[in-house]
Each structure stands twice: as structure tokens, then as C-alpha cells.
Coordinates of C-alpha atoms and ligand atoms in Angstrom, one line a residue:
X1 CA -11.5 -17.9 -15.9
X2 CA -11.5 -14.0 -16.7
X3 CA -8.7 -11.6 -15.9
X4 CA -8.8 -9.9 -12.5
X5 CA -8.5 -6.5 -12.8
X6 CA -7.3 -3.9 -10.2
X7 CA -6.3 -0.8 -9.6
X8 CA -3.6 0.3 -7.7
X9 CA -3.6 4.2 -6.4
X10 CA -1.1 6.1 -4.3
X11 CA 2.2 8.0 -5.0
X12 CA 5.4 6.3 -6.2
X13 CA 8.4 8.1 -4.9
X14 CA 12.4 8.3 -5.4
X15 CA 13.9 6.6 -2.8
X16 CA 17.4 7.2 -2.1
X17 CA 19.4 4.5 0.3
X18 CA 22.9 5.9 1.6
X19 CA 25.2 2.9 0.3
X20 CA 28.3 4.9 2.5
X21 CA 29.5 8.2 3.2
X22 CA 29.3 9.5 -0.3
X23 CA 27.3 7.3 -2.1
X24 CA 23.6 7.4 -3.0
X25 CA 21.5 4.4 -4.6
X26 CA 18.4 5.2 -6.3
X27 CA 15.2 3.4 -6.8
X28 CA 11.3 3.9 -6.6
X29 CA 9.2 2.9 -3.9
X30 CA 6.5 4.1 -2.2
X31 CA 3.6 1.8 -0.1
X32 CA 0.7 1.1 -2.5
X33 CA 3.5 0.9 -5.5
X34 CA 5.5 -1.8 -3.0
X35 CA 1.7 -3.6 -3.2
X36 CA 1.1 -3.2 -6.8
X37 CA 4.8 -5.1 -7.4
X38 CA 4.7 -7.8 -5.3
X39 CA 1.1 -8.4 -6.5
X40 CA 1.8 -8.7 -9.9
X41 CA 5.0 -10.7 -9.2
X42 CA 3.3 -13.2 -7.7
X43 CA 0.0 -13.5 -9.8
X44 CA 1.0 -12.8 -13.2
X45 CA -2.4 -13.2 -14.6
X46 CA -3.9 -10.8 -12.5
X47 CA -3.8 -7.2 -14.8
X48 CA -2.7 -4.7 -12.1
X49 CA -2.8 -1.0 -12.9
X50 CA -1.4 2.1 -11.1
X51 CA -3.1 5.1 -10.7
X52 CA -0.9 8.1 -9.8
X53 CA 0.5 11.3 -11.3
X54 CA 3.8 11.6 -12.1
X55 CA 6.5 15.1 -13.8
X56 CA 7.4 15.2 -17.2
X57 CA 11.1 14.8 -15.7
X58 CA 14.1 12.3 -16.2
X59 CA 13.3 10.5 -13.0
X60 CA 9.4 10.1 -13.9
X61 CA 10.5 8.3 -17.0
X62 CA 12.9 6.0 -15.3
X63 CA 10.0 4.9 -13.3
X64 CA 7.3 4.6 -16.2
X65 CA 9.9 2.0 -17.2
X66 CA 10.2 0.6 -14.0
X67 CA 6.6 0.2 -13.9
X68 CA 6.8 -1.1 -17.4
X69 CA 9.4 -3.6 -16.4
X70 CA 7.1 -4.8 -13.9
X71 CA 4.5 -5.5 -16.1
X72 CA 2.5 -2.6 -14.1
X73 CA 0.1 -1.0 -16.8
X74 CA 0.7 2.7 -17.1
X75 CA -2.5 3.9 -19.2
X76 CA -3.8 5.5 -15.5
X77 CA -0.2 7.3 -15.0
X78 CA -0.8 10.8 -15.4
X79 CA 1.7 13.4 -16.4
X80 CA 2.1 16.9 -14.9
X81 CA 4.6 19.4 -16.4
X82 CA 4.3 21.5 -12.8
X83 CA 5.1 19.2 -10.5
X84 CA 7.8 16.2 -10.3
X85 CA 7.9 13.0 -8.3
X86 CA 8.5 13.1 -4.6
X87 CA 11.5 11.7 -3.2
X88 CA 12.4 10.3 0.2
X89 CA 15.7 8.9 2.0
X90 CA 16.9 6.9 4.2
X91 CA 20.0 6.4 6.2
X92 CA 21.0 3.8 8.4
X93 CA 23.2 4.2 11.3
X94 CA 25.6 1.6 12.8
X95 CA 23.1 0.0 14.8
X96 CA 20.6 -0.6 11.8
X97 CA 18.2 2.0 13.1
X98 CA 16.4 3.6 9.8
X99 CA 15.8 7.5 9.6
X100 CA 13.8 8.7 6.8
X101 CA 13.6 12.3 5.1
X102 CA 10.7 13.1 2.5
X103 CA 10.5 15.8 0.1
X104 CA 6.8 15.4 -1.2
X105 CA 4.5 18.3 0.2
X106 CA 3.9 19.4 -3.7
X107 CA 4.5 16.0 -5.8
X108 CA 2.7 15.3 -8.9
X109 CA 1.0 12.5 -7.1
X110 CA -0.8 15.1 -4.9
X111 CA -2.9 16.4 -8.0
X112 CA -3.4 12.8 -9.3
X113 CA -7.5 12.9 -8.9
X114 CA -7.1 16.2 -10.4
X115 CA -5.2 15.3 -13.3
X116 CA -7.8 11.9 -14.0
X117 CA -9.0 12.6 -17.0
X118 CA -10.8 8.7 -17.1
X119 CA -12.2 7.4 -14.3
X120 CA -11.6 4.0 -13.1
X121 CA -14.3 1.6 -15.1
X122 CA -14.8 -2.2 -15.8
X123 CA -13.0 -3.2 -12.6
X124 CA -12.8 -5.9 -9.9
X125 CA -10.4 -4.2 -7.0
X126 CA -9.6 -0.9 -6.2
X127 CA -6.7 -0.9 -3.5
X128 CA -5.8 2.2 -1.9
X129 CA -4.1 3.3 1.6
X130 CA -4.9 6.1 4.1
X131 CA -0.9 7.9 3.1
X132 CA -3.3 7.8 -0.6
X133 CA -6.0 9.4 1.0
X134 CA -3.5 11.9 3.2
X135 CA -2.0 13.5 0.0
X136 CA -5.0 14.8 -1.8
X137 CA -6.6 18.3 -0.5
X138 CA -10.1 17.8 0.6
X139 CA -11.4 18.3 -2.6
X140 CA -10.1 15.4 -4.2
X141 CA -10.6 13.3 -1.0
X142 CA -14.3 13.6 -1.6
X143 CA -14.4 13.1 -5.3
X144 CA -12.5 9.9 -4.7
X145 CA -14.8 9.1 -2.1
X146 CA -17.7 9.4 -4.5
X147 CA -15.6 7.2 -7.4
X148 CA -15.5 4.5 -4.9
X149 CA -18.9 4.3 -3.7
X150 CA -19.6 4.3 -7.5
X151 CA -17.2 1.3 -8.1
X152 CA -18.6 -0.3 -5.4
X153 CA -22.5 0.0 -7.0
X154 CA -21.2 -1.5 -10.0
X155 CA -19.9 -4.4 -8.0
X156 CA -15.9 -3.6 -7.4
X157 CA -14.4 -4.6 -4.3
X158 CA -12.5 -1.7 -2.4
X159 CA -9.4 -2.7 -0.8
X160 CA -7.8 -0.4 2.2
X161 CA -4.7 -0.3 4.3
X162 CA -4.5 2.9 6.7
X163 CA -0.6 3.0 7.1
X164 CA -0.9 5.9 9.0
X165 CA 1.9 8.5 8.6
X166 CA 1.3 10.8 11.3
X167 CA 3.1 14.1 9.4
X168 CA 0.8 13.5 6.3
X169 CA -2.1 14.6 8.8
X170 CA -2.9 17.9 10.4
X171 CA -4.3 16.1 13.5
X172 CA -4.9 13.1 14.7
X173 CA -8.7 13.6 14.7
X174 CA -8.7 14.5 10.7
X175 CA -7.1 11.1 10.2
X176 CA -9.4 9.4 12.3
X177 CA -12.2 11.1 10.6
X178 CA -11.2 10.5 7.1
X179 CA -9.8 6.3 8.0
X180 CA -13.2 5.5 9.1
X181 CA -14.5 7.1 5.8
X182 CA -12.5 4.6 3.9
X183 CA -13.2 1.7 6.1
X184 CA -16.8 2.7 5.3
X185 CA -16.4 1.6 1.6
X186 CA -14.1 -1.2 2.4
X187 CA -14.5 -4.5 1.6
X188 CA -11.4 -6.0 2.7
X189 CA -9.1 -4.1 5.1
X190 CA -5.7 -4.5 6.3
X191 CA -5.3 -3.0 9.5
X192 CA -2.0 -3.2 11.4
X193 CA -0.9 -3.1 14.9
X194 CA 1.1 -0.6 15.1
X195 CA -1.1 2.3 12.7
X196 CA -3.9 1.3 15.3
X197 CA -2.0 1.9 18.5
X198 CA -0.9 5.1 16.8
X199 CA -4.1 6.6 15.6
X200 CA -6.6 5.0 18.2
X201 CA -4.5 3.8 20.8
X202 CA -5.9 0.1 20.2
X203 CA -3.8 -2.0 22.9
X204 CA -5.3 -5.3 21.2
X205 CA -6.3 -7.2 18.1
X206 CA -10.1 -7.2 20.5
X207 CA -10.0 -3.6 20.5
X208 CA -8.8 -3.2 16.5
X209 CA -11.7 -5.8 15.6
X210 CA -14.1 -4.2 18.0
X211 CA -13.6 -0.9 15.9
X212 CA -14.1 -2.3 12.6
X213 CA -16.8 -4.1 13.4
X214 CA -19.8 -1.2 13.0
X215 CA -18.4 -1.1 9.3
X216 CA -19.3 -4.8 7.9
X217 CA -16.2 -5.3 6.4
X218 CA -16.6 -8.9 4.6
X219 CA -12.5 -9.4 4.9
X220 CA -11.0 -8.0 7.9
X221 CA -7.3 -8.9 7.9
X222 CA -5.1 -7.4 10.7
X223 CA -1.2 -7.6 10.4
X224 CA 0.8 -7.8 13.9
X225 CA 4.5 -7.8 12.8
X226 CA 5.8 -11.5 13.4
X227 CA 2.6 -12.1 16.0
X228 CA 0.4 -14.0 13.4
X229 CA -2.3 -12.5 11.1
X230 CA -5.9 -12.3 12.2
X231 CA -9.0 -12.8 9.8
X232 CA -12.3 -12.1 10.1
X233 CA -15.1 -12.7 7.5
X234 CA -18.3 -14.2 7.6
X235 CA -17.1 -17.9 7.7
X236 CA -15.2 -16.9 11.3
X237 CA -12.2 -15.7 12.9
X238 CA -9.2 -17.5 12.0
X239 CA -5.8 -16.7 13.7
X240 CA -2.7 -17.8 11.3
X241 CA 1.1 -18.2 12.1
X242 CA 4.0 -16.1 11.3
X243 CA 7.5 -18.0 10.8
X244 CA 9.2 -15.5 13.0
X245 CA 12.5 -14.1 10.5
X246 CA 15.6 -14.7 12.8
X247 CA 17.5 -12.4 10.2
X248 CA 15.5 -9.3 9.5
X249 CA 17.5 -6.8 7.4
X250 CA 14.8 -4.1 6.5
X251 CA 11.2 -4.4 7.5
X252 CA 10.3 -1.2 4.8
X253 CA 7.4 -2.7 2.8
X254 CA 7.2 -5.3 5.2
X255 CA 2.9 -4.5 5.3
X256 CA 2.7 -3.8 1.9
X257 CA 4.1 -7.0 0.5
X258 CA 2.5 -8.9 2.8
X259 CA -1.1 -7.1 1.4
X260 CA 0.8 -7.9 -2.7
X261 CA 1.0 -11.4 -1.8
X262 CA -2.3 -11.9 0.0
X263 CA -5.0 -10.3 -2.6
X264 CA -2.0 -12.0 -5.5
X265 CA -3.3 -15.5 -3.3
X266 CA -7.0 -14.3 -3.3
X267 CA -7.4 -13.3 -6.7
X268 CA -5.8 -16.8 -7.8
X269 CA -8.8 -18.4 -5.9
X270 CA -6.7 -19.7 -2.6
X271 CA -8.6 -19.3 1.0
X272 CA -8.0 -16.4 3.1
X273 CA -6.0 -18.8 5.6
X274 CA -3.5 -19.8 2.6
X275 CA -3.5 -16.1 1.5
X276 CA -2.2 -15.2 4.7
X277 CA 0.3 -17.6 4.7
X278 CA 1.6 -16.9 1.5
X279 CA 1.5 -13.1 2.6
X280 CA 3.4 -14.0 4.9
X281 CA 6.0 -15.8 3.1
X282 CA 6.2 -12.8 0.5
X283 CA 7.0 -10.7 3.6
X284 CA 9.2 -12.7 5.4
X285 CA 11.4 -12.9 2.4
X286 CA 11.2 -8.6 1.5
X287 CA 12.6 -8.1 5.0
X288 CA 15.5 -10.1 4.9
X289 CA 16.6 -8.1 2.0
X290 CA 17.5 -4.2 2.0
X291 CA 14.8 -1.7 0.3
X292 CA 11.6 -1.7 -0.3
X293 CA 11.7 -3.6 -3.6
X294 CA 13.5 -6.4 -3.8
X295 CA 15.1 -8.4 -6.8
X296 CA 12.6 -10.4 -8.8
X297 CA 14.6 -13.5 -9.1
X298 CA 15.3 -13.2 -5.2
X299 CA 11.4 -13.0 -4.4
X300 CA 10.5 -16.0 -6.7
X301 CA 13.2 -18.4 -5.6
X302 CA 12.0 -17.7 -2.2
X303 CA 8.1 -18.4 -2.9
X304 CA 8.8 -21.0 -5.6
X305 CA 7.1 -24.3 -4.4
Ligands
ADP1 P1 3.4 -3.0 8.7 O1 4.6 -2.9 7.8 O2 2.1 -2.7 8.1 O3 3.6 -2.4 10.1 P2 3.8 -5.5 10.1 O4 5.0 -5.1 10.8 O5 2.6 -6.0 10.9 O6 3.3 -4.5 9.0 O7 4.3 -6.7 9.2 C1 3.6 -7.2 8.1 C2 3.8 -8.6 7.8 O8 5.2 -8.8 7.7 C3 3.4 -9.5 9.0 O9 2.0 -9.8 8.9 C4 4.3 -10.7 8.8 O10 3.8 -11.5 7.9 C5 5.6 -10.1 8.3 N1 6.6 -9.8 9.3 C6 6.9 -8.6 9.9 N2 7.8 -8.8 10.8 C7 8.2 -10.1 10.8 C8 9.2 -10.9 11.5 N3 10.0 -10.4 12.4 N4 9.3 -12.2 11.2 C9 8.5 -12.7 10.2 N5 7.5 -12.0 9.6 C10 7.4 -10.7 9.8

């Protein structure tokens, strides 16, 4: 069998986590990054590349590595010596509730289709999310827009999860406008529950599906927290079970390693039914843990058969 090959393309951030009062702990994270990782942990085989842009800074090299360690290929990492990496944080109060700061208006990631000096070729997936799309200046939203309906001629699937972020956006309607442009060229989509309330006040997986439908997306497959996941292709609609988490410490990444471990199921050949599952499995485990990102050894013990 030949190597799957994907692309991964968003922005990869510093995340800073409050241990206590005066204490920071620092790691990288960011949603399509949280994808590419869990992805490549779980389907080793699959070669998994991440576009972005990073600075010519300390804290871009610490994460070249941590892409490296990963086993994330770099080639498609672009560096900027204007611009650094973004940075977010998050702090906890007593009762668990998360608040989260960003500092990433004029990150390197911003510039990324800019900075591309080699498009995308010679691949199977492209995976990308609407905060992906939200970061680029209108410019670059079209030029991407014109790379993936060129991928797509040349027979590469186009992956999409909007995660809507509401502050990325100058309105609600641009976001609309440009989530519907990417649901356009999708050919499997991971709508969630909650980004569809938010963005088009969708009160139920009829009315999500009812939506996507005018777009002929061949795998529609909508998250719903611990509800179950819904799947529709051409074979059906199939409805699968979430083993509800009774200790859930952090749900950050929750949707994004539930979309790693699904296309990491998908690419290995499993049905969309036992992708889900295994999705959910990979994200039932992230959210009993604090951070996005998650210790290796922790995830596999967890998944191991
Ligand atoms: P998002 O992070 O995109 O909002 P969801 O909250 O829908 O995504 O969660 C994504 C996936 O994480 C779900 O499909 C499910 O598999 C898993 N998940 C989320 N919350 C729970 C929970 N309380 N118990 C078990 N699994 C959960």
C-alpha cells in the first residue's frame, strides 16, 4: 500500500497554562497542529506535513523540534524574520472554568500563503479549519481557495473543520460567507454542535445536515460533545456512540483529536463507523488530561488494543 500523504495548515501557537500563582508552563498548541499530532500518533505510516509560518525566534525553534519530535515534517514550515509565533493563555479558576487570552493579530502564521514559496503537490489530503481561513487577509483567502480547487482537480481530498472563533471574524456574516466557501471544496467535513449554533444558530444535527447538504459533501461528520457522532455519506446516515467521560479534566482539543484520530482510522483503511469510534476514544482520553497535547505514552496506553 502507498504512503498517505497530507497536509496539515493553520497556525501553531505558544500556549502558556498558569501551574499557580507564579508559575507559567509552556508548550505549543493550536487546533489544526492538535490534529496534525494526534494524527500522526496514531497512524504512523501516514506522512503528515504542516503548513504554517513561523519567526526566526527561540520559541519558533523549540517548536520546529517539537514538530520534529513528532515526526511532523517541517519542509512546508516557513520562516519569517518580521513576525514571531502567536501565543495564547489560559487560566483556570477554582471552579475549573477556563479563560483564555491570545496575542496573535500579527503572527507569522498570518503571512503563511504569502511566505509559500512551493505549493502543495503530489498529495492525498489537505486538512484545514475555518480559525485557518480567519487569519489570512482576503488576499490570501482567495489564493488558497484557488490552491484547493486545484488540489482537488488533481484528485486530493480536502478536509474542513469550521471551529468558529467568533473574534477571528469581523462579523458574523463574513464568516458565514467565507465557511460555506470552504464547505464548497470539502470533501469531508467536521462540523460541530456548538460552531453551528454559534454561527447559524442550528438548534439540531437536522438543521446542521440540512445546511450541508446543497454542498455534496461525500463525508459529513458532525461532533456533538459526549451526544454521539453523526455520519453521512453516500452508503447512509449512521449515528455512533460516545462513552460519556465521567472525569473530564480539559476538553481543549477535544474536536481536534477526535478529527486526528478519525482521518488517522480512515487513512489506515477502517470504516467511517470504526473511525468514529476510535475518534472518539482518542478524545475521550485528551480530555481527561490537562492541555491541548497530551503525553505520547499516555495517548497510546490508552488506544493500545
Ligand atoms: P469541539 O471541541 O469541536 O467542540 P466536541 O465538544 O463536540 O468538539 O467534542 C469532540 C469529541 O470529543 C466528541 O465527538 C466526543 O467524541 C468527545 N467528547 C467531548 N466531550 C465528551 C465527554 N464529555 N465524554 C466523552 N467524549 C467527549
Amino acid at each position: 500500500m502507498s504512503v498517505k500523504k497530507i497536509v496539515i495548515f493553520g497556525e501553531c501557537m505558544v500556549e502558556l497554562v498558569s501551574a499557580n500563582e507564579t508559575q507559567l508552563t509552556k508548550s505549543f498548541a493550536g487546533d489544526t497542529y492538535n490534529t496534525a499530532v494526534y494524527l500522526k500518533r496514531s497512524a504512523p505510516q501516514v506522512a503528515v506535513s504542516y503548513l504554517t509560518a513561523i519567526g526566526d525566534d527561540f520559541l519558533s525553534n523549540e517548536l520546529l523540534f517539537a514538530m520534529g519530535n513528532e515526526q511532523i515534517s517541517t519542509e512546508q514550515v516557513y520562516r519569517s524574520s518580521k513576525r514571531n509565533l502567536g501565543l495564547y493563555m489560559v487560566r483556570t479558576d477554582q471552579h475549573g472554568e477556563r479563560t483564555f487570552a491570545y496575542w496573535r493579530a500579527n503572527s507569522a502564521a498570518t503571512q503563511t500563503i504569502n511566505a509559500m514559496t512551493k505549493a502543495p503537490e503530489d498529495i492525498d489530503f489537505f486538512y484545514f479549519s475555518g480559525i485557518s481561513v480567519a487569519i489570512l487577509d482576503e488576499p490570501q483567502r482567495l489564493k488558497l481557495f484557488e490552491l484547493l480547487a486545484t488540489l482537488r482537480n488533481k484528485g486530493c481530498k480536502v478536509v474542513f473543520d469550521p471551529n468558529y472563533r467568533p473574534l477571528l471574524w469581523s462579523s458574523r456574516d463574513e464568516a458565514r460567507f467565507w465557511m460555506n466557501k470552504s464547505y464548497q471544496l470539502a470533501d469531508i467535513a467536521f462540523p460541530g454542535g456548538d460552531d453551528h449554533l454559534a454561527l447559524y444558530e442550528h438548534v439540531n444535527t437536522d438543521e446542521v445536515l440540512a445546511h450541508l447538504a446543497p454542498f455534496e459533501i461525500d463525508e459529513v461528520v458532525m461532533k456533538n460533545g459526549a451526544v454521539g457522532v453523526h455520519i453521512v455519506n453516500s452508503d447512509g446516515h449512521f449515528i455512533v456512540p460516545v462513552q460519556q467521560v465521567a472525569n473530564v479534566v480539559d476538553t481543549t482539543a477535544a474536536g481536534d483529536a477526535f478529527n486526528g484520530g478519525y482521518l488517522a482510522a480512515r487513512l489506515s483503511g477502517k470504516s467511517v463507523t470504526d473511525a468514529a469510534s476510535y475518534g472518539a476514544i482518542v478524545a475521550g482520553t485528551v480530555i481527561q488530561h490537562p492541555g491541548a497535547i497530551i503525553p505520547a505514552d499516555t495517548l497510546h496506553k490508552a488506544v493500545a488494543p
